Tab-separated table of C-alpha atoms and ligand atoms in Angstrom:
chain	number	residue	atom	x	y	z
A	673	UNK	CA	76.230	81.769	108.034
A	674	UNK	CA	73.116	81.590	110.324
A	675	UNK	CA	70.792	80.891	107.349
A	676	UNK	CA	73.246	77.784	106.475
A	677	UNK	CA	72.981	76.699	110.118
A	678	UNK	CA	69.585	76.625	110.457
A	679	UNK	CA	68.825	75.158	107.037
A	680	UNK	CA	71.079	72.353	107.010
A	681	UNK	CA	69.813	70.257	109.934
A	682	UNK	CA	66.289	69.981	108.522
A	683	UNK	CA	67.760	68.912	105.104
A	684	UNK	CA	69.607	66.048	106.925
A	685	UNK	CA	66.775	65.340	108.987
A	686	UNK	CA	64.676	64.633	105.742
A	687	UNK	CA	67.372	62.581	104.312
A	688	UNK	CA	67.678	60.464	107.274
A	689	UNK	CA	63.868	59.859	107.178
A	690	UNK	CA	63.719	58.959	103.356
A	691	UNK	CA	66.823	56.972	102.870
A	692	UNK	CA	66.588	53.678	104.900
A	693	UNK	CA	69.983	52.149	104.556
A	694	UNK	CA	72.370	55.006	104.731
A	695	UNK	CA	74.887	55.863	107.439
A	696	UNK	CA	72.909	58.916	108.188
A	697	UNK	CA	69.851	56.746	108.847
A	698	UNK	CA	71.658	54.584	111.263
A	699	UNK	CA	73.084	57.421	112.944
A	700	UNK	CA	69.449	58.806	113.215
A	701	UNK	CA	68.283	55.664	114.752
A	702	UNK	CA	71.298	56.019	116.975
A	703	UNK	CA	70.166	59.444	118.143
A	704	UNK	CA	66.562	58.507	118.714
A	705	UNK	CA	67.643	55.534	120.691
A	706	UNK	CA	70.000	57.310	123.004
A	707	UNK	CA	67.773	60.187	123.582
A	708	UNK	CA	64.850	58.231	124.525
A	709	UNK	CA	67.063	56.137	126.679
A	710	UNK	CA	68.381	59.216	128.443
A	711	UNK	CA	64.966	60.321	129.381
A	712	UNK	CA	63.946	57.510	131.230
A	713	UNK	CA	66.860	58.047	133.587
A	714	UNK	CA	64.727	60.713	135.026
A	715	UNK	CA	61.328	59.261	135.092
A	716	UNK	CA	60.772	55.655	135.062
A	717	UNK	CA	57.141	55.114	134.091
A	718	UNK	CA	57.205	56.640	130.696
A	719	UNK	CA	59.876	54.401	129.571
A	720	UNK	CA	58.115	51.380	128.498
A	721	UNK	CA	55.732	52.890	125.792
A	722	UNK	CA	58.597	54.832	124.524
A	723	UNK	CA	60.401	51.732	123.928
A	724	UNK	CA	57.822	50.147	122.355
A	725	UNK	CA	57.424	52.944	119.728
A	726	UNK	CA	60.953	52.852	119.140
A	727	UNK	CA	61.141	49.159	118.655
A	728	UNK	CA	58.321	49.428	116.197
A	729	UNK	CA	59.912	52.062	114.222
A	730	UNK	CA	63.387	50.503	113.960
A	731	UNK	CA	62.196	47.112	113.628
A	732	UNK	CA	64.151	44.569	111.498
A	733	UNK	CA	67.422	45.554	109.718
A	734	UNK	CA	68.088	48.654	111.488
A	735	UNK	CA	68.706	47.110	114.767
A	736	UNK	CA	71.789	45.357	113.328
A	737	UNK	CA	72.875	48.635	112.113
A	738	UNK	CA	72.347	50.095	115.580
A	739	UNK	CA	74.485	47.534	117.079
A	740	UNK	CA	77.100	48.332	114.477
A	741	UNK	CA	77.014	51.968	115.063
A	742	UNK	CA	77.338	51.196	118.704
A	743	UNK	CA	80.609	49.289	118.127
A	744	UNK	CA	81.878	51.976	116.138
A	745	UNK	CA	81.165	54.563	118.819
A	746	UNK	CA	83.106	52.645	121.412
A	747	UNK	CA	85.984	52.213	119.092
A	748	UNK	CA	86.140	55.896	118.280
A	749	UNK	CA	84.905	57.475	121.308
A	750	UNK	CA	86.789	55.886	123.876
A	751	UNK	CA	86.433	58.998	126.175
A	752	UNK	CA	85.487	57.075	129.321
A	753	UNK	CA	87.368	54.149	130.231
A	754	UNK	CA	84.663	52.782	132.460
A	755	UNK	CA	82.298	52.507	129.736
A	756	UNK	CA	84.494	50.455	127.931
A	757	UNK	CA	84.664	47.965	130.650
A	758	UNK	CA	80.989	47.857	131.378
A	759	UNK	CA	79.400	47.744	127.809
A	760	UNK	CA	81.032	44.939	126.121
A	761	UNK	CA	79.380	42.222	128.238
A	762	UNK	CA	75.931	43.763	127.476
A	763	UNK	CA	76.556	43.786	123.866
A	764	UNK	CA	77.956	40.278	123.745
A	765	UNK	CA	74.745	39.160	125.231
A	766	UNK	CA	72.383	40.760	122.713
A	767	UNK	CA	73.689	39.659	119.400
A	768	UNK	CA	71.949	36.135	119.486
A	769	UNK	CA	68.730	37.631	120.776
A	770	UNK	CA	68.556	40.284	117.994
A	771	UNK	CA	69.384	38.017	115.262
A	772	UNK	CA	66.364	35.918	116.385
A	773	UNK	CA	64.152	38.788	116.199
A	774	UNK	CA	65.181	39.751	112.778
A	775	UNK	CA	64.787	36.281	111.383
A	776	UNK	CA	61.244	35.676	113.119
A	777	UNK	CA	60.062	39.049	113.127
A	778	UNK	CA	58.797	38.178	116.572
A	779	UNK	CA	58.048	40.219	119.618
A	780	UNK	CA	58.288	43.392	121.413
A	781	UNK	CA	58.837	41.741	124.562
A	782	UNK	CA	62.103	40.293	123.749
A	783	UNK	CA	63.461	43.519	122.725
A	784	UNK	CA	62.186	45.182	125.730
A	785	UNK	CA	64.022	43.035	127.981
A	786	UNK	CA	66.978	43.604	125.977
A	787	UNK	CA	66.507	47.368	125.928
A	788	UNK	CA	65.991	47.265	129.810
A	789	UNK	CA	69.256	45.744	130.068
A	790	UNK	CA	70.905	48.302	127.966
A	791	UNK	CA	69.088	50.937	129.940
A	792	UNK	CA	70.341	49.759	133.046
A	793	UNK	CA	73.940	50.046	131.854
A	794	UNK	CA	73.377	53.446	130.415
A	795	UNK	CA	71.563	54.627	133.549
A	796	UNK	CA	74.674	53.728	135.493
A	797	UNK	CA	76.842	55.461	133.012
A	798	UNK	CA	74.451	58.609	133.158
A	799	UNK	CA	75.166	58.840	136.850
A	800	UNK	CA	78.846	58.341	136.610
A	801	UNK	CA	78.894	61.054	133.784
A	802	UNK	CA	76.976	63.321	135.811
A	803	UNK	CA	79.478	63.219	138.693
A	804	UNK	CA	82.313	63.876	136.273
A	805	UNK	CA	80.514	66.467	134.388
A	806	UNK	CA	79.961	68.592	137.412
A	807	UNK	CA	83.614	68.488	138.210
A	808	UNK	CA	84.466	69.283	134.642
A	809	UNK	CA	82.049	71.899	133.462
A	810	UNK	CA	79.196	73.415	135.098
A	811	UNK	CA	77.933	74.670	131.764
A	812	UNK	CA	76.620	71.166	131.013
A	813	UNK	CA	73.873	71.649	133.478
A	814	UNK	CA	72.214	74.165	131.208
A	815	UNK	CA	72.001	71.809	128.402
A	816	UNK	CA	70.674	68.378	129.733
A	817	UNK	CA	71.236	66.059	126.856
A	818	UNK	CA	74.966	66.804	126.778
A	819	UNK	CA	75.173	64.989	130.257
A	820	UNK	CA	75.118	61.434	129.049
A	821	UNK	CA	78.094	61.662	127.068
A	822	UNK	CA	77.655	58.393	125.106
A	823	UNK	CA	76.070	59.219	121.962
A	824	UNK	CA	77.397	60.612	118.871
A	825	UNK	CA	77.074	64.332	118.801
A	826	UNK	CA	76.232	65.888	115.427
A	827	UNK	CA	78.487	68.673	113.955
A	828	UNK	CA	75.402	70.861	113.786
A	829	UNK	CA	74.506	70.442	117.536
A	830	UNK	CA	77.988	70.843	118.504
A	831	UNK	CA	78.384	73.979	116.434
A	832	UNK	CA	75.290	75.482	118.121
A	833	UNK	CA	76.466	74.683	121.325
A	834	UNK	CA	79.537	76.382	120.936
A	835	UNK	CA	77.961	79.498	119.660
A	836	UNK	CA	75.461	79.323	122.505
A	837	UNK	CA	78.343	79.339	124.976
A	838	UNK	CA	80.044	82.007	123.217
A	839	UNK	CA	76.973	84.309	123.345
A	840	UNK	CA	76.457	83.277	126.866
A	841	UNK	CA	79.754	84.250	127.919
A	842	UNK	CA	80.208	87.519	126.223
A	843	UNK	CA	77.220	89.143	125.015
A	844	UNK	CA	79.265	92.212	124.011
A	845	UNK	CA	80.408	90.282	120.961
A	846	UNK	CA	76.717	89.537	120.009
A	847	UNK	CA	75.858	93.171	120.003
A	848	UNK	CA	79.593	94.225	118.517
A	849	UNK	CA	78.629	92.095	115.554
A	850	UNK	CA	76.015	94.350	114.237
A	851	UNK	CA	77.921	97.379	115.422
A	852	UNK	CA	80.671	97.386	112.846
A	853	UNK	CA	81.401	100.955	111.837
A	854	UNK	CA	78.727	103.281	111.043
A	855	UNK	CA	79.325	106.545	109.717
A	856	UNK	CA	77.222	109.110	107.886
A	857	UNK	CA	77.927	109.242	104.041
A	858	UNK	CA	79.817	112.455	102.966
A	859	UNK	CA	77.693	115.115	101.837
A	860	UNK	CA	79.098	116.266	98.598
A	861	UNK	CA	77.799	119.183	96.529
A	862	UNK	CA	79.147	120.781	93.591
A	863	UNK	CA	79.665	124.361	93.846
A	864	UNK	CA	79.708	126.018	90.448
A	865	UNK	CA	81.577	123.910	87.739
A	866	UNK	CA	85.042	123.942	89.147
A	867	UNK	CA	84.679	123.291	92.996
A	868	UNK	CA	83.154	120.707	95.123
A	869	UNK	CA	81.828	121.119	98.652
A	870	UNK	CA	82.405	118.311	101.231
A	871	UNK	CA	79.660	119.735	103.634
A	872	UNK	CA	80.109	117.275	106.721
A	873	UNK	CA	83.748	116.980	106.565
A	874	UNK	CA	84.197	118.273	110.105
A	875	UNK	CA	81.629	116.104	111.374
A	876	UNK	CA	83.204	113.019	109.845
A	877	UNK	CA	86.434	113.866	111.222
A	878	UNK	CA	84.854	113.897	114.685
A	879	UNK	CA	83.173	110.540	114.254
A	880	UNK	CA	86.497	109.263	112.977
A	881	UNK	CA	88.419	110.784	115.822
A	882	UNK	CA	90.942	112.331	113.532
A	883	UNK	CA	92.381	115.732	113.224
A	884	UNK	CA	90.617	117.469	110.394
A	885	UNK	CA	94.172	118.610	109.127
A	886	UNK	CA	95.292	114.956	108.717
A	887	UNK	CA	92.122	113.873	106.809
A	888	UNK	CA	92.246	117.067	104.695
A	889	UNK	CA	96.024	116.387	103.930
A	890	UNK	CA	95.029	112.702	102.865
A	891	UNK	CA	92.049	113.878	100.679
A	892	UNK	CA	93.862	116.611	98.771
A	893	UNK	CA	96.886	114.286	98.369
A	894	UNK	CA	94.833	111.593	96.940
A	895	UNK	CA	92.567	113.592	94.803
A	896	UNK	CA	95.583	115.548	93.585
A	897	UNK	CA	94.028	118.845	94.116
A	898	UNK	CA	93.995	121.767	96.578
A	899	UNK	CA	91.098	123.054	98.881
A	900	UNK	CA	90.533	124.499	102.437
A	901	UNK	CA	87.809	124.268	105.241
A	902	UNK	CA	85.679	127.404	105.094
A	903	UNK	CA	83.725	129.360	107.865
A	904	UNK	CA	80.945	126.916	107.797
A	905	UNK	CA	83.435	124.143	108.572
A	906	UNK	CA	82.833	122.703	105.248
A	907	UNK	CA	85.616	121.502	102.992
A	908	UNK	CA	85.821	123.248	99.558
A	909	UNK	CA	87.754	121.177	97.130
A	910	UNK	CA	89.129	122.482	93.830
A	911	UNK	CA	87.740	120.252	90.983
A	912	UNK	CA	84.610	118.253	90.196
A	913	UNK	CA	84.070	115.346	92.603
A	914	UNK	CA	80.966	112.905	93.032
A	915	UNK	CA	79.987	111.557	96.504
A	916	UNK	CA	81.009	107.984	95.465
A	917	UNK	CA	84.569	109.258	94.617
A	918	UNK	CA	84.904	110.923	97.953
A	919	UNK	CA	83.453	107.789	99.598
A	920	UNK	CA	86.052	105.635	98.081
A	921	UNK	CA	88.917	108.056	99.262
A	922	UNK	CA	87.301	108.152	102.862
A	923	UNK	CA	87.263	104.321	102.732
A	924	UNK	CA	90.984	104.046	101.969
A	925	UNK	CA	91.741	106.454	104.775
A	926	UNK	CA	89.904	104.571	107.147
A	927	UNK	CA	91.311	101.304	106.187
A	928	UNK	CA	94.927	102.967	106.662
A	929	UNK	CA	94.669	105.394	109.412
A	930	UNK	CA	91.546	104.533	111.400
A	931	UNK	CA	90.747	100.898	111.598
A	932	UNK	CA	93.307	98.716	113.413
A	933	UNK	CA	95.678	96.777	110.943
A	934	UNK	CA	95.617	93.698	113.284
A	935	UNK	CA	92.054	93.349	114.476
A	936	UNK	CA	90.169	96.072	112.465
A	937	UNK	CA	88.800	97.695	115.429
A	938	UNK	CA	88.022	101.318	114.833
A	939	UNK	CA	88.772	102.135	118.414
A	940	UNK	CA	92.246	103.565	117.654
A	941	UNK	CA	94.626	106.539	118.332
A	942	UNK	CA	96.834	107.995	115.774
A	943	UNK	CA	100.016	109.106	117.415
A	944	UNK	CA	102.654	111.245	115.815
A	945	UNK	CA	106.116	109.915	117.252
A	946	UNK	CA	109.312	112.086	115.899
A	947	UNK	CA	108.181	112.278	112.043
A	948	UNK	CA	105.996	109.064	111.792
A	949	UNK	CA	102.535	108.288	112.608
A	950	UNK	CA	101.585	105.298	114.468
A	951	UNK	CA	98.212	103.742	114.834
A	952	UNK	CA	97.755	102.400	118.431
A	953	UNK	CA	94.652	99.979	118.970
A	954	UNK	CA	92.716	100.543	121.933
A	955	UNK	CA	91.095	96.922	121.647
A	956	UNK	CA	93.868	94.644	120.940
A	957	UNK	CA	96.953	96.951	121.828
A	958	UNK	CA	98.688	96.551	118.640
A	959	UNK	CA	100.553	99.497	117.556
A	960	UNK	CA	102.043	99.943	113.907
A	961	UNK	CA	103.399	102.652	111.736
A	962	UNK	CA	101.279	104.004	108.992
A	963	UNK	CA	102.104	105.574	105.763
A	964	UNK	CA	103.072	109.300	105.766
A	965	UNK	CA	100.887	111.402	103.599
A	966	UNK	CA	102.801	112.796	100.636
A	967	UNK	CA	101.070	114.407	97.794
A	968	UNK	CA	104.025	113.484	95.548
A	969	UNK	CA	104.309	114.610	92.261
A	970	UNK	CA	101.886	117.086	91.055
A	971	UNK	CA	101.603	117.777	87.401
A	972	UNK	CA	101.254	121.406	86.166
A	973	UNK	CA	97.924	121.686	85.019
A	974	UNK	CA	96.529	125.017	83.361
A	975	UNK	CA	97.986	128.445	83.419
A	976	UNK	CA	100.853	127.263	81.589
A	977	UNK	CA	101.243	130.442	79.870
A	978	UNK	CA	101.384	132.256	83.094
A	979	UNK	CA	104.152	130.098	84.279
A	980	UNK	CA	106.244	130.665	81.232
A	981	UNK	CA	105.627	134.284	81.677
A	982	UNK	CA	106.913	134.094	85.068
A	983	UNK	CA	110.111	132.080	84.414
A	984	UNK	CA	110.999	134.091	81.271
B	1234	UNK	CA	93.285	92.698	104.681
B	1235	UNK	CA	96.599	91.468	105.177
B	1236	UNK	CA	99.076	93.093	107.490
B	1237	UNK	CA	100.173	96.361	105.859
B	1238	UNK	CA	103.443	96.552	107.395
B	1239	UNK	CA	104.419	93.530	105.830
B	1240	UNK	CA	103.388	93.827	102.278
B	1241	UNK	CA	104.204	97.468	101.591
B	1242	UNK	CA	108.036	97.154	102.219
B	1243	UNK	CA	109.945	95.250	99.542
B	1244	UNK	CA	113.322	94.422	100.925
B	1245	UNK	CA	114.663	94.051	97.228
B	1246	UNK	CA	113.238	97.360	96.171
B	1247	UNK	CA	116.662	98.867	96.611
B	1248	UNK	CA	118.120	96.617	94.007
B	1249	UNK	CA	115.419	97.391	91.601
B	1250	UNK	CA	115.473	101.181	91.924
B	1251	UNK	CA	118.473	103.117	91.152
B	1252	UNK	CA	120.335	104.857	93.893
B	1253	UNK	CA	119.350	108.238	92.668
B	1254	UNK	CA	115.964	108.497	93.476
B	1255	UNK	CA	116.317	108.871	97.421
B	1256	UNK	CA	113.051	110.413	97.939
B	1257	UNK	CA	111.353	107.223	96.545
B	1258	UNK	CA	110.000	104.389	98.857
B	1259	UNK	CA	110.421	101.807	96.158
B	1260	UNK	CA	106.830	102.216	95.265
B	1261	UNK	CA	105.684	103.235	91.900
B	1262	UNK	CA	102.826	105.962	92.636
B	1263	UNK	CA	99.906	106.137	90.073
B	1264	UNK	CA	97.954	109.260	90.569
B	1265	UNK	CA	95.147	110.937	88.803
B	1266	UNK	CA	94.530	114.739	88.611
B	1267	UNK	CA	91.753	116.701	87.264
B	1268	UNK	CA	92.244	119.278	84.799
B	1269	UNK	CA	89.661	121.779	83.154
B	1270	UNK	CA	86.209	120.266	82.764
B	1271	UNK	CA	86.011	116.478	82.658
B	1272	UNK	CA	89.422	116.000	81.469
B	1273	UNK	CA	92.117	114.178	83.581
B	1274	UNK	CA	95.659	113.388	83.809
B	1275	UNK	CA	97.589	110.261	85.107
B	1276	UNK	CA	100.940	110.465	86.483
B	1277	UNK	CA	103.385	107.710	87.213
B	1278	UNK	CA	106.088	108.505	89.609
B	1279	UNK	CA	108.723	106.361	90.909
B	1280	UNK	CA	109.817	104.252	87.983
B	1281	UNK	CA	113.463	103.336	88.102
B	1282	UNK	CA	115.579	105.819	86.223
B	1283	UNK	CA	117.381	102.690	84.669
B	1284	UNK	CA	114.356	102.318	82.312
B	1285	UNK	CA	114.171	104.530	79.391
B	1286	UNK	CA	110.978	106.357	80.096
B	1287	UNK	CA	110.627	107.933	76.762
B	1288	UNK	CA	110.544	104.481	75.270
B	1289	UNK	CA	108.030	103.511	77.780
B	1290	UNK	CA	105.705	106.588	77.085
B	1291	UNK	CA	105.942	106.120	73.449
B	1292	UNK	CA	104.827	102.416	73.849
B	1293	UNK	CA	101.995	103.614	76.195
B	1294	UNK	CA	100.797	106.231	73.881
B	1295	UNK	CA	100.119	103.596	71.168
B	1296	UNK	CA	98.778	101.010	73.592
B	1297	UNK	CA	96.133	103.302	75.381
B	1298	UNK	CA	95.731	105.733	72.506
B	1299	UNK	CA	96.460	108.800	74.419
B	1300	UNK	CA	99.004	111.614	74.432
B	1301	UNK	CA	101.755	111.418	77.065
B	1302	UNK	CA	105.025	112.881	78.076
B	1303	UNK	CA	107.959	112.489	80.344
B	1304	UNK	CA	108.517	115.364	82.793
B	1305	UNK	CA	111.794	115.917	84.719
B	1306	UNK	CA	111.152	116.793	88.351
B	1307	UNK	CA	114.059	117.834	90.708
B	1308	UNK	CA	112.725	115.737	93.668
B	1309	UNK	CA	110.922	112.987	91.933
B	1310	UNK	CA	113.090	112.416	88.917
B	1311	UNK	CA	111.501	111.469	85.809
B	1312	UNK	CA	107.697	111.191	85.876
B	1313	UNK	CA	105.333	109.798	83.382
B	1314	UNK	CA	102.354	111.723	82.266
B	1315	UNK	CA	99.337	110.479	80.438
B	1316	UNK	CA	96.222	112.017	79.317
B	1317	UNK	CA	93.028	110.723	80.700
B	1318	UNK	CA	92.504	108.235	83.521
B	1319	UNK	CA	95.026	105.612	82.557
B	1320	UNK	CA	95.476	104.188	86.010
B	1321	UNK	CA	94.233	100.732	85.310
B	1322	UNK	CA	95.822	100.558	81.827
B	1323	UNK	CA	99.292	101.729	82.969
B	1324	UNK	CA	99.104	99.239	86.144
B	1325	UNK	CA	98.325	96.406	83.745
B	1326	UNK	CA	100.790	97.213	81.260
B	1327	UNK	CA	103.625	97.820	83.887
B	1328	UNK	CA	103.035	94.381	85.676
B	1329	UNK	CA	102.650	92.581	82.320
B	1330	UNK	CA	105.713	94.001	80.910
B	1331	UNK	CA	107.452	93.077	84.161
B	1332	UNK	CA	108.840	96.456	84.726
B	1333	UNK	CA	107.090	96.842	88.056
B	1334	UNK	CA	105.858	94.127	90.629
B	1335	UNK	CA	102.133	94.428	91.535
B	1336	UNK	CA	103.146	94.904	95.005
B	1337	UNK	CA	105.212	97.997	94.123
B	1338	UNK	CA	102.292	99.773	92.590
B	1339	UNK	CA	100.369	102.273	94.610
B	1340	UNK	CA	97.350	103.802	92.902
B	1341	UNK	CA	96.006	106.967	94.209
B	1342	UNK	CA	92.857	109.021	93.478
B	1343	UNK	CA	89.109	108.482	93.685
C	1457	ZN	ZN1	93.507	96.135	117.019
């Protein structure tokens, strides 16, 4: 996710620079323009050189495109009714001037005046926006370029903004992401040829906040075997099992009996109500019944002769 | 994953399974058990008693090239037993043959 987010914009920027006639490029031009215009609102002296640069950069055909995008913007983003009222006259005035420039490749002076016209308009708008912005969201003050809400925001910056606000408002979420659910892997050792020791069984029960008996019942039922906890609080299971296999069973146990079925939070309580077990989530408050542990049918393995002798 | 409470319960399970097996929850439990050494045993519990399990076991034996038998259990009814870890095989076969719906299968073990 993050990599993509970081990676994408740079790609787009490259594209913008290379291809001259794309919509991307026009958008890029648009952005440059608006940002440069917003800056002047604060400091008056710097405007002129910046404007020159811009004009030189976006000379010729691009200007037409700029205009087009402007119109589009207004059509699409009719967010502020006042902007609509004020803008059309400014733009109506421009087209003739710009055509002349395009044809004659003439001067920067002309465009400057034009720009100034625009600037004035936008300055007014910015002020109005500021007032509104303060009313609506105070968060906007932290990200300056969001105030002059006239430009077309790119998806990436909007996304970044949302994430910034999210992280700002709940820092616990940021840390919670990494927290996940860390549990030590089960230590599984073979005892002789027929038994397996699950050494940190009790410890895992504690980290999962579950009764050892419950996990024991589940393990034995799933593995279709028998076993018990010995004096050293390790679980001795009949049969040969590898750590990976025990891990798989544990994972299933956690999924069914530890993590919340709704929000997956491991902060849950297992309650026994009459004969059913319920999983109560401490994070989202959901409560749902979980399957009861049944070992089910157990095939008779070994010692068949002894059994026969008994029944006979 | 999806909400467990919704997908474990099949409202039509009653229609599929016979009225006899009252202990069953409408699921077909596929389990594995260790025998001596590295030998294992696969058991299939909860198949509808309307099916002829002897025929099923015959087909499975041939298909998976393993031995198998049908065991009658007082509580769980007729149970299929196959030699070796046939859990994947039997699950595929049961769903492919249409005897069991995939959501009815519950596979246990490691
Ligand atoms: Zn929850």
